[in-house]
Amino acid sequence: MFLENIIFGMLIKQVMEKLKVFNSKDLAKITQHRSGEIKFGEKILTVPANENWKEFITNCNAKFVLIGLPEDIGVKANMGRVGTASAFESALKSLVNFQHNKFCKGNELIALGEIDFSNEMEISKSLNQQDKEDRKKLFSLVENIDKEVSFVISAIVKAGKYPIIVGGGHNNAYGNIKGLALAKGMPVNAINFDAHTDFRIMEGRHSGNGFTYAFEEGFLKRYFIFGLHENFVSKSVFNTLKSIEDRVKYVTYEEIGVRKEKSYTNEITQSLKFISNTPFGLELDLDAIPGIPSSAMTLSGFSVEKARQFVHLAGSENNASYFHICEGAPDLDSSNNNHLTGKLIATLIIDFIKSKKFEEN
Ligand SMILES: N=CN[C@@H](CCC(=O)O)C(=O)O
């Protein structure tokens, strides 16, 4: 057991720069050309060979940087159902085949690449989430992922760009928030469109406590959870939220969508007032949208149109500094339409890019 732990430690210490930078051929391979049309993939920028990625994105006119986090270890460490690792690949395949036109142009986006978590994913496959010792190892793997994510997000923000991050599990909120806070040199805020708070106890890192760790470690100042489901939040988490209500607020899905006590757009305005005075992260968990394959998939919740409206309104705030879409799990979709999760993620990416145009006008 002792030796096993040493080997495990050595394996996960292989922390280097794990960023796999895309080149134009990576996009060309998945872009389906059609005469008379210009596809997004023909215009999206990639880092030229032999150029330093940080220098390239700093000097580039494009404002948005796309980055993928192909992992589902945070979900596994949270006892969930894996399948989020393929979401980025699926989203990219749809995105490159969208139309480049007057509403949105491909060259506004740099497809930077993905963080290569294949080493962690391989180790994770051999671990049993029900086993106490194995679960601790899963927590360590998530900490490893956190370091990589916060490093890359911080570098993108320092380059003056908006990271658009496709998860992976919601554990990655922690790395995003920390990365943004480190780049800005101050604690930041976050708004989260989610059925869950992901403010569960600090029992070890997983997809259910990214915001707790970011809050307790001083990276997250104010947090708003938009549309959480009353049935999915424990009494103890509600008590915790009550004790810090000056810094963490929420509105439930049931208050807006079921009992109609509050209006959707008015609640978005109120929630944005709470967090938009300082740089903030925009988080969207696909398990809040009915019927989207994810670990905690549900059939009730805000529609795709409502989610798009939310991204549009929140993204158009000057201080909205990154957009993270997570928990989508194409691998859990057994239908012959399992490309649709990626297509939805690509649609939301474009909604965020378009929302920023209002900032300039
Ligand atoms: N990111 C999702 N987190 C949820 C998952 C809930 C579930 O698996 O049922 C949470 O931990 O609360």
Coordinates of C-alpha atoms and ligand atoms in Angstrom, one line a residue:
M1 CA 0.0 0.0 0.0
F2 CA 2.9 2.4 0.9
L3 CA 4.7 1.7 -2.3
E4 CA 1.4 2.0 -4.3
N5 CA 1.0 5.5 -2.8
I6 CA 4.5 6.5 -3.7
I7 CA 4.0 5.4 -7.3
F8 CA 0.7 7.2 -7.4
G9 CA 2.4 10.4 -6.2
M10 CA 5.1 10.1 -8.8
L11 CA 2.5 9.6 -11.6
I12 CA 0.4 12.6 -10.7
K13 CA 3.5 14.8 -10.1
Q14 CA 4.1 14.9 -13.9
V15 CA 2.9 18.5 -13.9
M16 CA 4.2 20.3 -16.8
E17 CA 2.6 22.5 -19.2
K18 CA 0.0 20.2 -20.5
L19 CA -1.5 22.5 -23.0
K20 CA -1.9 20.8 -26.4
V21 CA -1.9 23.8 -28.7
F22 CA -4.1 23.3 -31.9
N23 CA -2.8 24.1 -35.4
S24 CA -4.8 25.0 -38.5
K25 CA -4.8 21.3 -39.7
D26 CA -6.6 20.2 -36.5
L27 CA -9.5 22.4 -37.5
A28 CA -9.4 21.7 -41.2
K29 CA -9.7 18.0 -40.5
I30 CA -13.2 18.5 -38.9
T31 CA -14.5 21.4 -41.1
Q32 CA -16.8 20.2 -43.8
H33 CA -16.4 22.6 -46.7
R34 CA -19.3 23.6 -48.9
S35 CA -19.1 25.7 -52.0
G36 CA -20.6 29.2 -51.6
E37 CA -20.2 29.1 -47.8
I38 CA -17.6 30.1 -45.3
K39 CA -17.5 27.9 -42.3
F40 CA -16.3 29.1 -38.9
G41 CA -13.5 26.6 -39.0
E42 CA -12.1 28.3 -42.0
K43 CA -11.7 31.5 -40.1
I44 CA -11.0 30.6 -36.5
L45 CA -7.4 31.4 -35.6
T46 CA -4.9 29.0 -34.3
V47 CA -1.4 29.6 -32.9
P48 CA 1.1 29.4 -35.8
A49 CA 3.8 26.8 -35.6
N50 CA 6.9 27.8 -33.6
E51 CA 5.1 30.8 -32.1
N52 CA 4.8 31.2 -28.3
W53 CA 1.1 30.8 -27.5
K54 CA 1.1 33.5 -24.8
E55 CA 2.8 36.0 -27.1
F56 CA 0.5 35.1 -30.0
I57 CA -2.8 35.5 -28.1
T58 CA -1.5 38.8 -26.5
N59 CA -0.8 40.4 -29.9
C60 CA -3.8 39.0 -31.7
N61 CA -6.9 41.1 -32.4
A62 CA -9.3 38.3 -31.6
K63 CA -10.8 38.8 -28.1
F64 CA -11.9 35.2 -27.3
V65 CA -9.8 32.2 -26.6
L66 CA -11.3 28.7 -26.6
I67 CA -9.9 26.1 -24.4
G68 CA -11.0 22.5 -23.8
L69 CA -10.8 20.5 -20.5
P70 CA -11.4 16.9 -21.6
E71 CA -11.8 15.2 -18.2
D72 CA -14.4 13.6 -16.1
I73 CA -12.4 12.9 -13.0
G74 CA -14.1 15.6 -10.9
V75 CA -17.4 14.0 -11.6
K76 CA -16.1 10.5 -10.7
A77 CA -14.6 11.9 -7.4
N78 CA -18.1 13.3 -6.8
M79 CA -19.6 9.7 -7.2
G80 CA -21.2 10.8 -10.5
R81 CA -21.6 9.3 -13.9
V82 CA -18.6 9.9 -16.1
G83 CA -18.9 11.1 -19.7
T84 CA -18.0 14.8 -19.8
A85 CA -14.5 14.2 -21.2
S86 CA -15.7 14.1 -24.8
A87 CA -17.8 17.3 -24.6
F88 CA -15.0 19.6 -26.0
E89 CA -14.3 17.4 -29.1
S90 CA -18.0 17.2 -29.8
A91 CA -18.5 21.0 -29.3
L92 CA -15.6 21.8 -31.6
K93 CA -16.9 19.6 -34.4
S94 CA -20.1 21.6 -34.4
L95 CA -18.5 25.0 -33.9
V96 CA -16.2 24.8 -36.9
N97 CA -19.2 23.9 -39.1
F98 CA -21.3 26.9 -38.1
Q99 CA -21.5 29.7 -40.6
H100 CA -19.1 32.7 -40.5
N101 CA -21.3 35.6 -41.4
K102 CA -22.3 39.2 -40.4
F103 CA -23.7 38.0 -37.0
C104 CA -20.6 36.3 -35.8
K105 CA -17.2 35.9 -37.4
G106 CA -14.8 33.0 -36.9
N107 CA -11.8 35.2 -36.7
E108 CA -13.0 36.7 -33.4
L109 CA -12.0 33.4 -31.8
I110 CA -8.6 31.8 -31.2
A111 CA -9.0 28.0 -30.8
L112 CA -6.0 27.7 -28.4
G113 CA -6.3 24.0 -27.7
E114 CA -7.0 21.6 -24.9
I115 CA -5.3 20.7 -21.6
D116 CA -4.1 17.1 -22.0
F117 CA -5.4 15.2 -19.0
S118 CA -4.9 11.8 -20.6
N119 CA -2.4 10.8 -17.9
E120 CA -4.9 11.6 -15.1
M121 CA -7.8 10.0 -17.0
E122 CA -5.8 6.8 -17.4
I123 CA -5.0 6.7 -13.7
S124 CA -8.6 7.5 -12.9
K125 CA -10.0 4.6 -14.9
S126 CA -8.3 2.2 -12.5
L127 CA -9.8 3.8 -9.4
N128 CA -13.0 2.9 -7.7
Q129 CA -15.1 5.9 -6.6
Q130 CA -16.7 3.7 -3.9
D131 CA -13.4 2.9 -2.3
K132 CA -12.3 5.3 0.4
E133 CA -8.6 5.2 -0.5
D134 CA -9.2 5.4 -4.2
R135 CA -11.5 8.3 -3.7
K136 CA -8.7 10.2 -2.0
K137 CA -6.6 9.5 -5.1
L138 CA -9.3 10.9 -7.3
F139 CA -9.3 14.1 -5.1
S140 CA -5.6 14.4 -5.7
L141 CA -6.0 14.0 -9.4
V142 CA -8.6 16.8 -9.3
E143 CA -6.1 19.0 -7.5
N144 CA -3.7 18.4 -10.3
I145 CA -6.3 19.4 -12.8
D146 CA -7.0 22.6 -10.7
K147 CA -3.3 23.7 -11.0
E148 CA -3.3 23.3 -14.8
V149 CA -6.6 25.0 -15.3
S150 CA -5.8 28.0 -13.1
F151 CA -2.4 28.5 -14.8
V152 CA -3.9 28.5 -18.3
I153 CA -6.9 30.7 -17.4
S154 CA -4.7 33.2 -15.6
A155 CA -2.4 33.5 -18.7
I156 CA -5.3 34.0 -21.1
V157 CA -6.8 36.7 -18.9
K158 CA -3.4 38.4 -18.5
A159 CA -3.2 38.5 -22.3
G160 CA -6.4 40.6 -22.2
K161 CA -8.7 38.0 -23.6
Y162 CA -11.9 36.3 -22.6
P163 CA -11.4 32.6 -22.0
I164 CA -14.3 30.4 -23.2
I165 CA -13.8 27.1 -21.4
V166 CA -15.6 23.8 -22.3
G167 CA -15.5 21.3 -19.5
G168 CA -15.1 18.7 -18.1
G169 CA -16.9 18.7 -14.8
H170 CA -17.9 21.6 -12.7
N171 CA -14.9 21.0 -10.5
N172 CA -13.2 23.3 -13.1
A173 CA -15.0 26.4 -11.7
Y174 CA -12.3 26.4 -9.0
G175 CA -9.4 26.7 -11.5
N176 CA -11.3 29.2 -13.6
I177 CA -12.1 31.5 -10.6
K178 CA -8.6 31.1 -9.2
G179 CA -7.0 31.9 -12.6
L180 CA -9.2 35.0 -13.1
A181 CA -8.4 36.2 -9.5
L182 CA -4.7 35.7 -10.0
A183 CA -4.7 37.5 -13.3
K184 CA -6.7 40.4 -11.8
G185 CA -4.7 40.4 -8.5
M186 CA -7.9 40.4 -6.5
P187 CA -10.8 38.2 -5.4
V188 CA -13.5 38.0 -8.1
N189 CA -17.2 37.2 -8.3
A190 CA -19.1 34.4 -10.1
I191 CA -22.6 33.7 -11.4
N192 CA -23.7 30.2 -12.0
F193 CA -26.6 29.0 -14.0
D194 CA -27.1 25.6 -12.3
A195 CA -29.5 23.2 -10.7
H196 CA -26.9 22.7 -7.9
T197 CA -24.9 25.1 -5.7
D198 CA -21.6 23.1 -6.0
F199 CA -21.0 24.6 -2.6
R200 CA -20.8 21.3 -0.8
I201 CA -18.3 20.5 2.0
M202 CA -14.5 20.6 1.6
E203 CA -14.1 16.8 1.8
G204 CA -11.5 16.7 -1.0
R205 CA -11.8 18.2 -4.5
H206 CA -14.6 17.1 -6.8
S207 CA -17.3 18.6 -9.0
G208 CA -19.6 19.4 -6.1
N209 CA -17.4 21.8 -4.2
G210 CA -15.4 24.0 -6.6
F211 CA -17.1 27.2 -5.4
T212 CA -16.6 26.3 -1.7
Y213 CA -12.8 25.9 -2.2
A214 CA -12.6 29.1 -4.2
F215 CA -14.6 31.0 -1.5
E216 CA -12.7 29.6 1.4
E217 CA -9.3 30.2 -0.2
G218 CA -10.1 33.8 -0.9
F219 CA -10.4 33.7 -4.7
L220 CA -14.2 34.1 -4.8
K221 CA -15.8 37.1 -3.2
R222 CA -19.4 37.1 -4.2
Y223 CA -21.3 34.2 -5.7
F224 CA -24.8 34.0 -7.2
I225 CA -26.5 30.7 -8.1
F226 CA -29.2 31.2 -10.6
G227 CA -32.1 28.7 -10.8
L228 CA -30.9 26.1 -8.3
H229 CA -33.4 23.2 -7.8
E230 CA -34.9 23.1 -4.4
N231 CA -34.9 19.3 -4.4
F232 CA -31.2 19.0 -5.0
V233 CA -29.7 21.1 -2.2
S234 CA -29.2 19.7 1.3
K235 CA -30.5 21.4 4.5
S236 CA -26.9 21.8 5.6
V237 CA -25.8 23.6 2.4
F238 CA -28.9 25.9 2.7
N239 CA -27.8 26.7 6.3
T240 CA -24.2 27.4 5.1
L241 CA -25.6 29.8 2.4
K242 CA -27.8 31.5 5.0
S243 CA -24.7 32.2 7.2
I244 CA -22.9 34.0 4.4
E245 CA -25.9 35.6 2.7
D246 CA -24.1 38.9 2.3
R247 CA -21.7 37.2 -0.1
V248 CA -23.6 34.2 -1.6
K249 CA -27.2 34.6 -2.9
Y250 CA -29.5 32.4 -5.1
V251 CA -32.8 32.3 -6.7
T252 CA -34.5 28.9 -7.2
Y253 CA -35.9 27.4 -10.4
E254 CA -39.1 26.7 -8.6
E255 CA -39.6 30.4 -7.5
I256 CA -39.3 31.5 -11.2
G257 CA -40.4 28.5 -13.3
V258 CA -42.9 26.7 -11.2
R259 CA -44.6 28.9 -8.6
K260 CA -44.1 32.1 -10.7
E261 CA -43.3 34.2 -7.7
K262 CA -40.5 35.9 -9.5
S263 CA -39.9 36.9 -13.1
Y264 CA -37.1 35.4 -15.1
T265 CA -35.6 38.6 -16.6
N266 CA -36.0 40.7 -13.4
E267 CA -34.1 38.0 -11.5
I268 CA -31.3 38.1 -14.0
T269 CA -31.1 41.8 -13.6
Q270 CA -31.0 41.5 -9.8
S271 CA -28.4 38.7 -9.8
L272 CA -26.2 40.7 -12.2
K273 CA -26.4 43.7 -9.9
F274 CA -25.1 41.6 -7.1
I275 CA -22.0 40.4 -8.9
S276 CA -21.1 42.8 -11.8
N277 CA -19.3 45.5 -9.8
T278 CA -16.1 43.5 -10.2
P279 CA -14.6 41.0 -12.7
F280 CA -16.8 37.9 -12.6
G281 CA -16.9 34.4 -14.1
L282 CA -19.9 33.2 -16.0
E283 CA -20.6 29.5 -15.3
L284 CA -23.2 27.3 -17.0
D285 CA -23.9 23.8 -15.9
L286 CA -25.7 21.9 -18.6
D287 CA -27.5 19.7 -16.0
A288 CA -29.8 22.7 -15.4
I289 CA -31.3 22.3 -18.8
P290 CA -33.9 19.5 -19.3
G291 CA -32.9 16.5 -21.3
I292 CA -29.2 17.4 -21.8
P293 CA -27.0 14.3 -21.1
S294 CA -25.0 14.9 -18.0
S295 CA -24.2 13.1 -14.7
A296 CA -27.1 14.7 -12.9
M297 CA -29.4 14.9 -15.9
T298 CA -32.9 16.2 -15.3
L299 CA -36.2 16.5 -17.2
S300 CA -37.3 19.7 -15.5
G301 CA -35.7 23.2 -15.6
F302 CA -35.1 26.3 -17.7
S303 CA -35.3 25.7 -21.5
V304 CA -32.4 26.1 -23.9
E305 CA -33.8 29.5 -25.0
K306 CA -33.8 30.7 -21.4
A307 CA -30.2 29.6 -21.0
R308 CA -29.2 31.4 -24.2
Q309 CA -31.0 34.5 -23.0
F310 CA -29.1 34.2 -19.7
V311 CA -25.7 33.9 -21.4
H312 CA -26.6 36.9 -23.6
L313 CA -27.5 39.2 -20.7
A314 CA -24.8 38.1 -18.3
G315 CA -22.1 38.1 -21.1
S316 CA -22.9 41.6 -22.1
E317 CA -21.8 42.9 -18.7
N318 CA -18.4 44.6 -19.0
N319 CA -17.0 42.7 -16.1
A320 CA -18.1 39.2 -17.5
S321 CA -14.5 37.9 -17.8
Y322 CA -14.8 34.3 -18.8
F323 CA -17.5 31.8 -19.9
H324 CA -17.4 28.1 -18.7
I325 CA -19.8 25.5 -20.0
C326 CA -19.6 22.2 -18.2
E327 CA -21.0 18.8 -17.2
G328 CA -22.3 18.1 -20.8
A329 CA -21.7 14.4 -21.3
P330 CA -22.1 13.2 -25.0
D331 CA -20.9 9.8 -23.8
L332 CA -24.1 9.3 -21.8
D333 CA -26.2 9.9 -24.9
S334 CA -27.0 6.5 -26.4
S335 CA -29.3 8.0 -29.1
N336 CA -28.1 8.4 -32.7
N337 CA -28.2 12.1 -32.1
N338 CA -25.3 12.3 -29.6
H339 CA -23.8 15.2 -31.5
L340 CA -26.5 17.5 -30.1
T341 CA -24.8 18.2 -26.8
G342 CA -21.8 19.5 -28.6
K343 CA -24.0 21.5 -30.9
L344 CA -25.7 23.2 -27.9
I345 CA -22.3 24.0 -26.4
A346 CA -21.2 25.5 -29.7
T347 CA -24.4 27.6 -29.8
L348 CA -23.8 28.9 -26.3
I349 CA -20.2 29.8 -27.2
I350 CA -21.4 31.9 -30.1
D351 CA -24.1 33.5 -27.8
F352 CA -21.3 34.6 -25.5
I353 CA -19.2 36.0 -28.3
K354 CA -22.2 37.9 -29.7
S355 CA -23.1 39.3 -26.3
K356 CA -19.8 41.1 -26.1
K357 CA -20.6 43.1 -29.2
F358 CA -23.1 45.1 -27.2
E359 CA -20.1 46.3 -25.0
E360 CA -18.5 47.9 -28.0
N361 CA -21.6 49.6 -29.6
Ligands
LIG1 N1 -21.6 19.5 -10.6 C1 -22.6 18.9 -10.1 N2 -22.7 18.7 -8.8 C2 -23.8 18.1 -8.1 C3 -24.1 16.8 -8.6 C4 -25.3 16.2 -8.0 C5 -25.6 14.8 -8.4 O1 -24.7 14.1 -8.9 O2 -26.7 14.4 -8.1 C6 -23.6 18.2 -6.7 O3 -22.5 17.8 -6.2 O4 -24.5 18.6 -5.9

